[in-house]
């Protein structure tokens, strides 16, 4: 597994977990998102274990993309991941409970289709919350009228 040396694996998971906890404590809904670049020699089991860790950290959205070597000074690509492998990780992520998984060779963390989906998902969550609040207020209003 290749990581940016400025942050450990445990630190990255803790940041994702705390972002969700702190954001939700004042009544706001916070969605967390992270990305994994494939093709640097990781095994399927390492990826699945990472996905489980991310779900334990309550991450909502996960993207998978193919690592592409930007310059000769960067790490070389070990393998080009097949479309079937990307699809496998998408299905596994959905089964694990991620709200959204984008997985493909050209997917990046700012994947536009995912951003549109997230906007729709957040609107749907806001509408559901408003309906629930309205339903909770109705019995209170009826009691006040009596």
Backbone as a chain_set.jsonl record, in Angstrom:
{"seq": "XXXXXXXXXXXXXXXXXXXXXXXXXXXXXXXXXXXXXXXXXXXXXXXXXXXXXXXXXXXXXXXXXXXXXXXXXXXXXXXXXXXXXXXXXXXXXXXXXXXXXXXXXXXXXXXXXXXXXXXXXXXXXXXXXXXXXXXXXXXXXXXXXX", "coords": {"N": [[0.847, -1.176, 0.0], [0.535, 2.19, -0.819], [1.157, 5.331, 0.533], [0.68, 8.81, 1.247], [3.326, 10.307, 2.818], [2.849, 12.192, 4.738], [0.661, 11.624, 6.3], [-0.555, 9.075, 8.341], [-2.134, 5.836, 7.934], [-3.934, 5.236, 10.042], [-4.303, 7.822, 11.033], [-5.564, 9.073, 8.866], [-8.006, 7.65, 8.755], [-9.003, 8.387, 11.259], [-9.39, 11.138, 10.91], [-11.44, 11.164, 8.983], [-13.476, 9.885, 10.463], [-13.788, 11.659, 12.644], [-14.518, 14.005, 11.329], [-17.106, 13.402, 10.524], [-18.335, 12.952, 13.043], [-17.996, 15.458, 14.412], [-19.235, 17.218, 12.657], [-21.871, 16.292, 12.671], [-22.662, 16.772, 15.268], [-23.824, 19.252, 15.81], [-26.295, 19.146, 14.671], [-26.213, 19.279, 11.931], [-26.021, 17.497, 8.835], [-23.37, 15.6, 7.79], [-21.477, 14.508, 5.084], [-19.083, 12.119, 4.253], [-16.291, 11.485, 2.161], [-14.017, 9.553, 0.283], [-11.143, 8.467, -1.601], [-9.627, 5.855, -3.533], [-6.801, 4.932, -5.232], [-6.057, 2.591, -7.648], [-3.8, 0.007, -8.792], [-1.217, -0.111, -7.992], [-0.094, -2.399, -7.067], [-1.581, -3.464, -5.01], [-3.47, -5.916, -3.194], [-6.582, -7.7, -3.69], [-7.701, -8.394, -1.234], [-6.46, -6.537, 0.492], [-7.632, -4.18, -0.436], [-10.355, -4.681, 0.098], [-10.254, -4.91, 2.902], [-9.5, -2.313, 3.541], [-11.786, -0.997, 2.631], [-13.672, -1.998, 4.463], [-12.665, -0.864, 6.812], [-13.107, 1.815, 6.198], [-15.91, 1.893, 6.132], [-16.398, 1.325, 8.804], [-15.53, 3.709, 9.817], [-17.604, 5.239, 9.082], [-17.771, 6.347, 6.51], [-19.329, 7.757, 3.686], [-19.187, 7.921, 0.867], [-17.316, 6.516, -1.743], [-14.652, 6.433, -4.014], [-13.048, 4.792, -6.731], [-10.189, 4.699, -8.715], [-7.931, 4.373, -11.525], [-4.519, 4.335, -10.943], [-2.33, 6.528, -12.498], [0.774, 7.145, -13.772], [2.182, 10.218, -13.254], [4.651, 11.49, -13.89], [8.035, 10.592, -14.779], [9.401, 10.626, -12.399], [7.659, 9.755, -10.498], [5.982, 6.96, -8.865], [5.921, 3.867, -10.64], [3.31, 2.388, -12.636], [1.98, -0.611, -11.516], [0.061, -2.448, -12.312], [-2.626, -2.497, -14.687], [-5.85, -2.106, -13.873], [-8.616, -4.191, -14.433], [-11.821, -3.633, -16.087], [-13.699, -5.378, -14.991], [-12.656, -5.879, -12.442], [-12.859, -3.324, -11.298], [-15.648, -3.095, -11.31], [-16.277, -5.169, -9.569], [-15.274, -4.16, -7.102], [-16.972, -1.962, -6.86], [-19.513, -3.205, -6.559], [-19.036, -4.66, -4.189], [-18.579, -2.526, -2.424], [-21.089, -1.258, -2.453], [-22.595, -3.318, -1.315], [-21.491, -3.312, 1.205], [-22.554, -1.052, 2.267], [-21.922, 1.585, 1.545], [-23.012, 4.8, 0.586], [-22.682, 5.704, -1.977], [-20.747, 4.549, -4.679], [-18.24, 5.107, -6.906], [-16.539, 3.672, -9.505], [-13.98, 3.042, -11.614], [-11.641, 3.096, -14.389], [-11.094, 5.765, -15.164], [-12.11, 7.309, -13.178], [-12.001, 9.866, -10.789], [-11.381, 11.629, -7.693], [-12.98, 13.861, -7.816], [-15.108, 13.192, -9.358], [-17.555, 13.964, -11.653], [-20.172, 12.92, -12.21], [-20.691, 11.598, -9.853], [-20.758, 13.75, -8.107], [-23.091, 15.039, -8.896], [-24.921, 13.053, -8.231], [-24.509, 12.987, -5.451], [-25.45, 15.532, -4.717], [-28.167, 15.253, -5.309], [-28.753, 13.164, -3.529], [-28.301, 14.41, -1.052], [-30.275, 16.405, -1.129], [-32.547, 14.773, -1.121], [-32.274, 13.559, 1.41], [-32.565, 15.86, 3.008], [-35.225, 16.564, 2.414], [-36.566, 14.315, 3.444], [-35.914, 14.586, 6.147], [-37.253, 16.989, 6.708], [-39.904, 16.2, 6.317], [-40.158, 14.305, 8.374], [-39.804, 15.94, 10.626], [-42.033, 17.532, 10.36], [-44.082, 15.639, 10.698], [-43.602, 14.949, 13.337], [-44.237, 17.314, 14.603], [-46.946, 17.64, 14.182], [-48.614, 16.056, 16.064], [-48.008, 17.52, 18.371], [-48.986, 20.04, 17.767], [-51.678, 19.456, 17.54], [-52.261, 18.719, 20.175], [-51.861, 21.158, 21.437], [-53.952, 22.643, 20.378], [-56.104, 21.54, 21.581]], "CA": [[0.0, 0.0, 0.0], [1.298, 3.426, -0.938], [0.485, 6.433, 1.214], [1.384, 10.072, 1.397], [4.064, 10.188, 4.086], [2.424, 13.218, 5.703], [-0.46, 11.15, 7.124], [-0.618, 7.618, 8.477], [-3.435, 5.208, 7.656], [-4.79, 5.451, 11.219], [-4.629, 9.248, 11.108], [-6.551, 9.359, 7.82], [-9.301, 7.117, 9.211], [-9.464, 9.202, 12.385], [-9.881, 12.409, 10.374], [-12.751, 10.892, 8.38], [-14.413, 9.583, 11.555], [-14.041, 12.879, 13.426], [-15.263, 14.963, 10.495], [-18.515, 13.003, 10.61], [-18.801, 13.166, 14.417], [-18.072, 16.88, 14.731], [-20.237, 17.846, 11.804], [-23.215, 15.873, 13.06], [-23.001, 17.102, 16.659], [-24.665, 20.445, 15.917], [-27.521, 18.933, 13.936], [-26.01, 19.239, 10.476], [-25.65, 16.196, 8.279], [-22.09, 15.681, 7.096], [-21.148, 13.347, 4.266], [-17.646, 11.982, 4.066], [-15.948, 10.875, 0.886], [-12.593, 9.321, 0.095], [-10.804, 7.831, -2.868], [-8.527, 4.892, -3.569], [-6.232, 4.733, -6.561], [-5.64, 1.201, -7.802], [-2.8, -0.269, -9.808], [0.12, -0.004, -7.408], [0.315, -3.691, -6.52], [-2.435, -3.858, -3.882], [-4.251, -7.139, -3.397], [-8.027, -7.526, -3.488], [-7.97, -8.447, 0.209], [-6.069, -5.244, 1.073], [-8.656, -3.197, -0.81], [-11.569, -5.0, 0.862], [-10.007, -4.563, 4.303], [-9.564, -0.851, 3.599], [-13.202, -0.636, 2.503], [-14.328, -2.284, 5.753], [-12.212, 0.175, 7.743], [-13.794, 3.056, 5.842], [-17.303, 1.79, 6.588], [-16.372, 1.475, 10.265], [-15.359, 5.148, 10.052], [-18.863, 5.827, 8.629], [-17.607, 7.059, 5.247], [-20.524, 7.61, 2.857], [-18.918, 7.863, -0.56], [-15.994, 5.977, -2.047], [-14.341, 6.352, -5.434], [-11.885, 4.013, -7.145], [-9.676, 5.047, -10.032], [-6.666, 3.776, -11.926], [-3.335, 5.174, -10.784], [-1.586, 6.803, -13.724], [2.051, 7.77, -13.422], [2.202, 11.562, -13.833], [5.98, 11.782, -14.451], [9.021, 9.531, -14.556], [9.854, 10.699, -10.997], [6.634, 9.129, -9.649], [5.92, 5.492, -8.886], [5.447, 3.236, -11.878], [2.095, 1.592, -12.558], [2.273, -2.03, -11.39], [-0.903, -3.148, -13.156], [-3.822, -1.789, -15.109], [-6.973, -2.837, -13.304], [-9.634, -4.486, -15.456], [-13.174, -3.137, -15.794], [-14.369, -6.35, -14.121], [-12.184, -5.651, -11.074], [-13.499, -2.091, -10.823], [-17.049, -3.407, -11.059], [-16.297, -5.996, -8.359], [-15.133, -3.289, -5.928], [-18.204, -1.168, -6.745], [-20.559, -4.068, -5.989], [-18.681, -4.932, -2.79], [-18.808, -1.297, -1.668], [-22.533, -1.081, -2.277], [-23.047, -4.339, -0.362], [-21.022, -2.916, 2.538], [-23.383, 0.045, 2.766], [-21.567, 2.934, 1.107], [-24.155, 5.443, -0.065], [-22.363, 5.809, -3.392], [-19.415, 4.076, -5.059], [-17.868, 5.291, -8.311], [-15.39, 2.793, -9.679], [-13.611, 2.864, -13.01], [-10.27, 3.526, -14.661], [-10.958, 7.212, -15.304], [-12.765, 7.976, -12.044], [-11.149, 10.626, -9.877], [-12.137, 12.005, -6.492], [-13.948, 14.908, -8.14], [-15.913, 12.613, -10.424], [-18.729, 14.833, -11.8], [-21.431, 12.184, -12.067], [-20.852, 11.363, -8.421], [-21.128, 15.0, -7.461], [-24.518, 15.246, -9.17], [-25.64, 12.079, -7.409], [-24.434, 13.434, -4.057], [-26.353, 16.67, -4.538], [-29.527, 14.702, -5.265], [-28.872, 12.391, -2.294], [-28.418, 15.344, 0.069], [-31.615, 17.004, -1.223], [-33.508, 13.743, -0.694], [-32.147, 13.45, 2.865], [-33.157, 17.073, 3.596], [-36.679, 16.45, 2.282], [-37.015, 13.293, 4.397], [-35.815, 15.183, 7.48], [-38.321, 17.977, 6.845], [-41.148, 15.436, 6.482], [-40.15, 13.715, 9.719], [-40.029, 17.025, 11.581], [-43.43, 17.942, 10.222], [-44.886, 14.582, 11.308], [-43.415, 15.034, 14.789], [-44.866, 18.534, 15.085], [-48.401, 17.54, 14.065], [-49.269, 15.719, 17.343], [-47.806, 18.603, 19.324], [-49.902, 21.125, 17.399], [-53.025, 18.995, 17.868], [-52.41, 18.812, 21.635], [-51.962, 22.586, 21.79], [-55.26, 23.124, 19.948], [-57.126, 20.996, 22.489]], "C": [[0.892, 1.238, 0.0], [0.491, 4.544, -0.306], [1.33, 7.683, 1.127], [2.057, 10.04, 2.765], [3.641, 11.21, 5.141], [1.291, 12.765, 6.61], [-0.461, 9.625, 7.157], [-2.027, 7.131, 8.136], [-4.399, 5.476, 8.808], [-5.212, 6.914, 11.327], [-5.689, 9.615, 10.065], [-7.935, 8.856, 8.216], [-9.868, 7.959, 10.346], [-10.02, 10.544, 11.902], [-11.266, 12.222, 9.75], [-13.809, 10.657, 9.452], [-14.786, 10.86, 12.311], [-14.797, 13.937, 12.623], [-16.755, 14.671, 10.58], [-19.068, 13.315, 11.999], [-18.992, 14.644, 14.724], [-19.131, 17.59, 13.907], [-21.642, 17.523, 12.241], [-23.613, 16.353, 14.451], [-23.853, 18.357, 16.784], [-25.898, 20.363, 15.016], [-27.378, 18.952, 12.424], [-25.694, 17.817, 10.049], [-24.356, 16.4, 7.487], [-21.869, 14.382, 6.336], [-19.64, 13.302, 4.117], [-17.379, 11.142, 2.829], [-14.447, 10.673, 0.845], [-12.381, 8.535, -1.184], [-9.627, 6.884, -2.705], [-8.082, 4.768, -5.02], [-5.67, 3.318, -6.613], [-4.571, 1.081, -8.882], [-1.374, -0.164, -9.32], [0.551, -1.293, -6.719], [-0.501, -4.149, -5.328], [-3.169, -5.16, -4.223], [-5.73, -6.829, -3.183], [-8.354, -7.528, -2.001], [-7.571, -7.143, 0.893], [-7.119, -4.178, 0.774], [-9.931, -3.44, -0.008], [-11.414, -4.653, 2.337], [-10.071, -3.043, 4.49], [-11.008, -0.376, 3.512], [-13.948, -0.885, 3.807], [-13.939, -1.238, 6.794], [-12.924, 1.495, 7.468], [-15.26, 3.029, 6.26], [-17.369, 1.92, 8.108], [-16.192, 2.933, 10.66], [-16.572, 5.933, 9.557], [-18.706, 6.701, 7.379], [-18.806, 6.739, 4.353], [-20.21, 7.285, 1.401], [-17.476, 7.428, -0.797], [-15.811, 5.963, -3.558], [-13.069, 5.545, -5.633], [-11.474, 4.467, -8.526], [-8.363, 4.331, -10.297], [-5.545, 4.772, -11.664], [-2.652, 5.302, -12.13], [-0.34, 7.602, -13.347], [2.152, 9.157, -14.066], [3.541, 11.929, -14.487], [6.89, 10.599, -14.174], [9.517, 9.518, -13.105], [8.871, 10.036, -10.04], [6.691, 7.614, -9.765], [5.376, 4.98, -10.21], [4.135, 2.501, -11.616], [2.51, 0.126, -12.488], [1.335, -2.837, -12.272], [-2.022, -2.202, -13.545], [-5.006, -2.657, -14.71], [-8.046, -3.008, -14.381], [-10.977, -3.866, -15.086], [-13.934, -4.084, -14.858], [-13.935, -6.179, -12.661], [-12.795, -4.376, -10.493], [-14.962, -2.35, -10.472], [-17.2, -4.24, -9.789], [-16.207, -5.108, -7.108], [-16.359, -2.39, -5.759], [-19.304, -1.987, -6.086], [-20.28, -4.358, -4.515], [-18.938, -3.703, -1.919], [-20.285, -1.036, -1.427], [-23.08, -2.08, -1.262], [-22.622, -3.997, 1.065], [-21.801, -1.741, 3.105], [-22.909, 1.44, 2.425], [-22.769, 3.522, 0.381], [-23.939, 5.555, -1.57], [-20.944, 5.321, -3.603], [-19.251, 4.328, -6.547], [-16.577, 4.526, -8.51], [-15.116, 2.569, -11.154], [-12.245, 3.451, -13.275], [-10.091, 5.038, -14.742], [-11.622, 7.992, -14.181], [-11.702, 8.664, -11.192], [-12.002, 11.102, -8.721], [-13.171, 13.079, -6.78], [-14.887, 14.476, -9.259], [-17.264, 13.313, -10.518], [-20.059, 14.1, -11.652], [-21.716, 11.92, -10.598], [-21.283, 12.623, -7.698], [-22.602, 15.316, -7.698], [-25.364, 14.295, -8.326], [-25.66, 12.526, -5.954], [-25.381, 14.6, -3.795], [-27.797, 16.18, -4.445], [-29.761, 13.932, -3.969], [-29.057, 13.326, -1.092], [-29.78, 16.032, 0.062], [-32.677, 16.033, -0.73], [-33.472, 13.575, 0.832], [-32.776, 14.658, 3.558], [-34.681, 17.027, 3.532], [-37.241, 15.446, 3.285], [-36.967, 13.841, 5.825], [-36.944, 16.177, 7.723], [-39.671, 17.289, 7.049], [-41.242, 14.842, 7.881], [-40.406, 14.78, 10.774], [-41.482, 17.472, 11.55], [-44.356, 16.918, 10.881], [-44.778, 14.629, 12.833], [-44.121, 16.248, 15.366], [-46.388, 18.456, 15.057], [-49.067, 17.12, 15.367], [-49.122, 16.824, 18.385], [-48.779, 19.746, 19.039], [-51.336, 20.727, 17.746], [-53.266, 19.075, 19.374], [-52.567, 20.262, 22.059], [-53.329, 23.153, 21.435], [-56.347, 22.644, 20.89], [-57.04, 21.709, 23.769]], "O": [[1.878, 1.311, 0.734], [-0.702, 4.691, -0.57], [2.547, 7.618, 0.953], [1.398, 9.769, 3.769], [4.031, 11.103, 6.303], [0.982, 13.441, 7.591], [-0.376, 8.973, 6.117], [-2.975, 7.913, 8.062], [-5.538, 5.889, 8.59], [-6.356, 7.206, 11.675], [-6.606, 10.383, 10.356], [-8.928, 9.56, 8.032], [-11.071, 8.216, 10.392], [-11.018, 11.027, 12.436], [-12.162, 13.037, 9.972], [-14.92, 11.179, 9.353], [-15.961, 11.108, 12.583], [-15.617, 14.673, 13.171], [-17.569, 15.587, 10.696], [-20.155, 13.881, 12.118], [-20.037, 15.04, 15.241], [-19.84, 18.462, 14.41], [-22.521, 18.384, 12.192], [-24.798, 16.341, 14.781], [-24.55, 18.513, 17.786], [-26.474, 21.386, 14.645], [-28.34, 18.666, 11.711], [-25.156, 17.031, 10.83], [-24.276, 17.272, 6.622], [-22.053, 13.293, 6.879], [-18.998, 14.326, 3.883], [-18.129, 10.224, 2.497], [-13.688, 11.519, 1.317], [-13.325, 8.006, -1.771], [-8.755, 7.081, -1.859], [-8.892, 4.529, -5.915], [-4.909, 2.902, -5.739], [-4.453, 1.932, -9.763], [-0.433, -0.131, -10.114], [1.456, -1.282, -5.885], [-0.144, -5.139, -4.69], [-3.444, -5.452, -5.387], [-6.081, -5.821, -2.571], [-9.195, -6.749, -1.551], [-8.278, -6.686, 1.791], [-7.451, -3.367, 1.639], [-10.523, -2.493, 0.511], [-12.353, -4.151, 2.955], [-10.626, -2.552, 5.473], [-11.411, 0.538, 4.232], [-14.773, -0.066, 4.212], [-14.781, -0.781, 7.566], [-13.301, 2.208, 8.398], [-15.794, 4.049, 6.697], [-18.283, 2.549, 8.641], [-16.653, 3.349, 11.723], [-16.571, 7.163, 9.606], [-19.429, 7.683, 7.214], [-19.244, 5.591, 4.276], [-20.891, 6.47, 0.78], [-16.547, 7.905, -0.144], [-16.7, 5.536, -4.296], [-12.141, 5.6, -4.826], [-12.315, 4.607, -9.414], [-7.763, 3.754, -9.391], [-5.61, 5.918, -12.109], [-2.422, 4.308, -12.82], [-0.43, 8.625, -12.669], [2.202, 9.264, -15.291], [3.563, 12.601, -15.519], [6.534, 9.703, -13.408], [10.004, 8.49, -12.636], [9.215, 9.78, -8.886], [7.356, 7.063, -10.642], [4.489, 5.583, -10.814], [3.885, 2.046, -10.499], [3.305, -0.333, -13.309], [1.756, -3.802, -12.911], [-2.327, -1.242, -12.838], [-5.139, -3.796, -15.157], [-8.337, -2.083, -15.139], [-11.242, -3.603, -13.913], [-14.723, -3.635, -14.026], [-14.751, -6.319, -11.75], [-13.2, -4.352, -9.331], [-15.452, -1.873, -9.448], [-18.141, -4.041, -9.021], [-16.976, -5.288, -6.164], [-16.746, -2.086, -4.631], [-19.957, -1.515, -5.155], [-21.19, -4.306, -3.688], [-19.452, -3.822, -0.807], [-20.685, -0.64, -0.332], [-23.93, -1.732, -0.442], [-23.31, -4.35, 2.023], [-21.718, -1.463, 4.301], [-23.444, 2.408, 2.966], [-23.461, 2.818, -0.355], [-24.894, 5.508, -2.345], [-20.045, 5.629, -2.82], [-20.028, 3.823, -7.357], [-15.62, 4.715, -7.758], [-15.929, 1.973, -11.861], [-11.739, 4.229, -12.467], [-9.016, 5.539, -14.411], [-11.686, 9.22, -14.236], [-10.642, 8.101, -10.918], [-13.227, 10.988, -8.768], [-14.152, 13.193, -6.046], [-15.395, 15.306, -10.013], [-18.045, 13.268, -9.567], [-20.981, 14.621, -11.024], [-22.861, 12.013, -10.156], [-22.092, 12.563, -6.772], [-23.285, 15.807, -6.799], [-26.394, 14.686, -7.777], [-26.697, 12.458, -5.293], [-26.042, 14.643, -2.757], [-28.56, 16.643, -3.597], [-30.833, 14.028, -3.373], [-29.879, 13.057, -0.216], [-30.38, 16.227, 1.118], [-33.596, 16.421, -0.008], [-34.519, 13.463, 1.469], [-33.446, 14.505, 4.579], [-35.353, 17.408, 4.49], [-38.273, 15.698, 3.906], [-37.874, 13.591, 6.619], [-37.526, 16.21, 8.807], [-40.486, 17.739, 7.854], [-42.306, 14.877, 8.5], [-41.153, 14.54, 11.722], [-42.081, 17.754, 12.587], [-45.316, 17.298, 11.552], [-45.757, 14.377, 13.535], [-44.563, 16.212, 16.514], [-47.052, 19.141, 15.834], [-50.028, 17.775, 15.769], [-50.025, 17.036, 19.194], [-49.328, 20.346, 19.963], [-52.121, 21.562, 18.196], [-54.354, 19.456, 19.806], [-53.345, 20.553, 22.967], [-53.819, 24.052, 22.118], [-57.401, 23.271, 20.991], [-57.804, 21.421, 24.689]]}, "num_chains": 1, "name": "protein.A"}
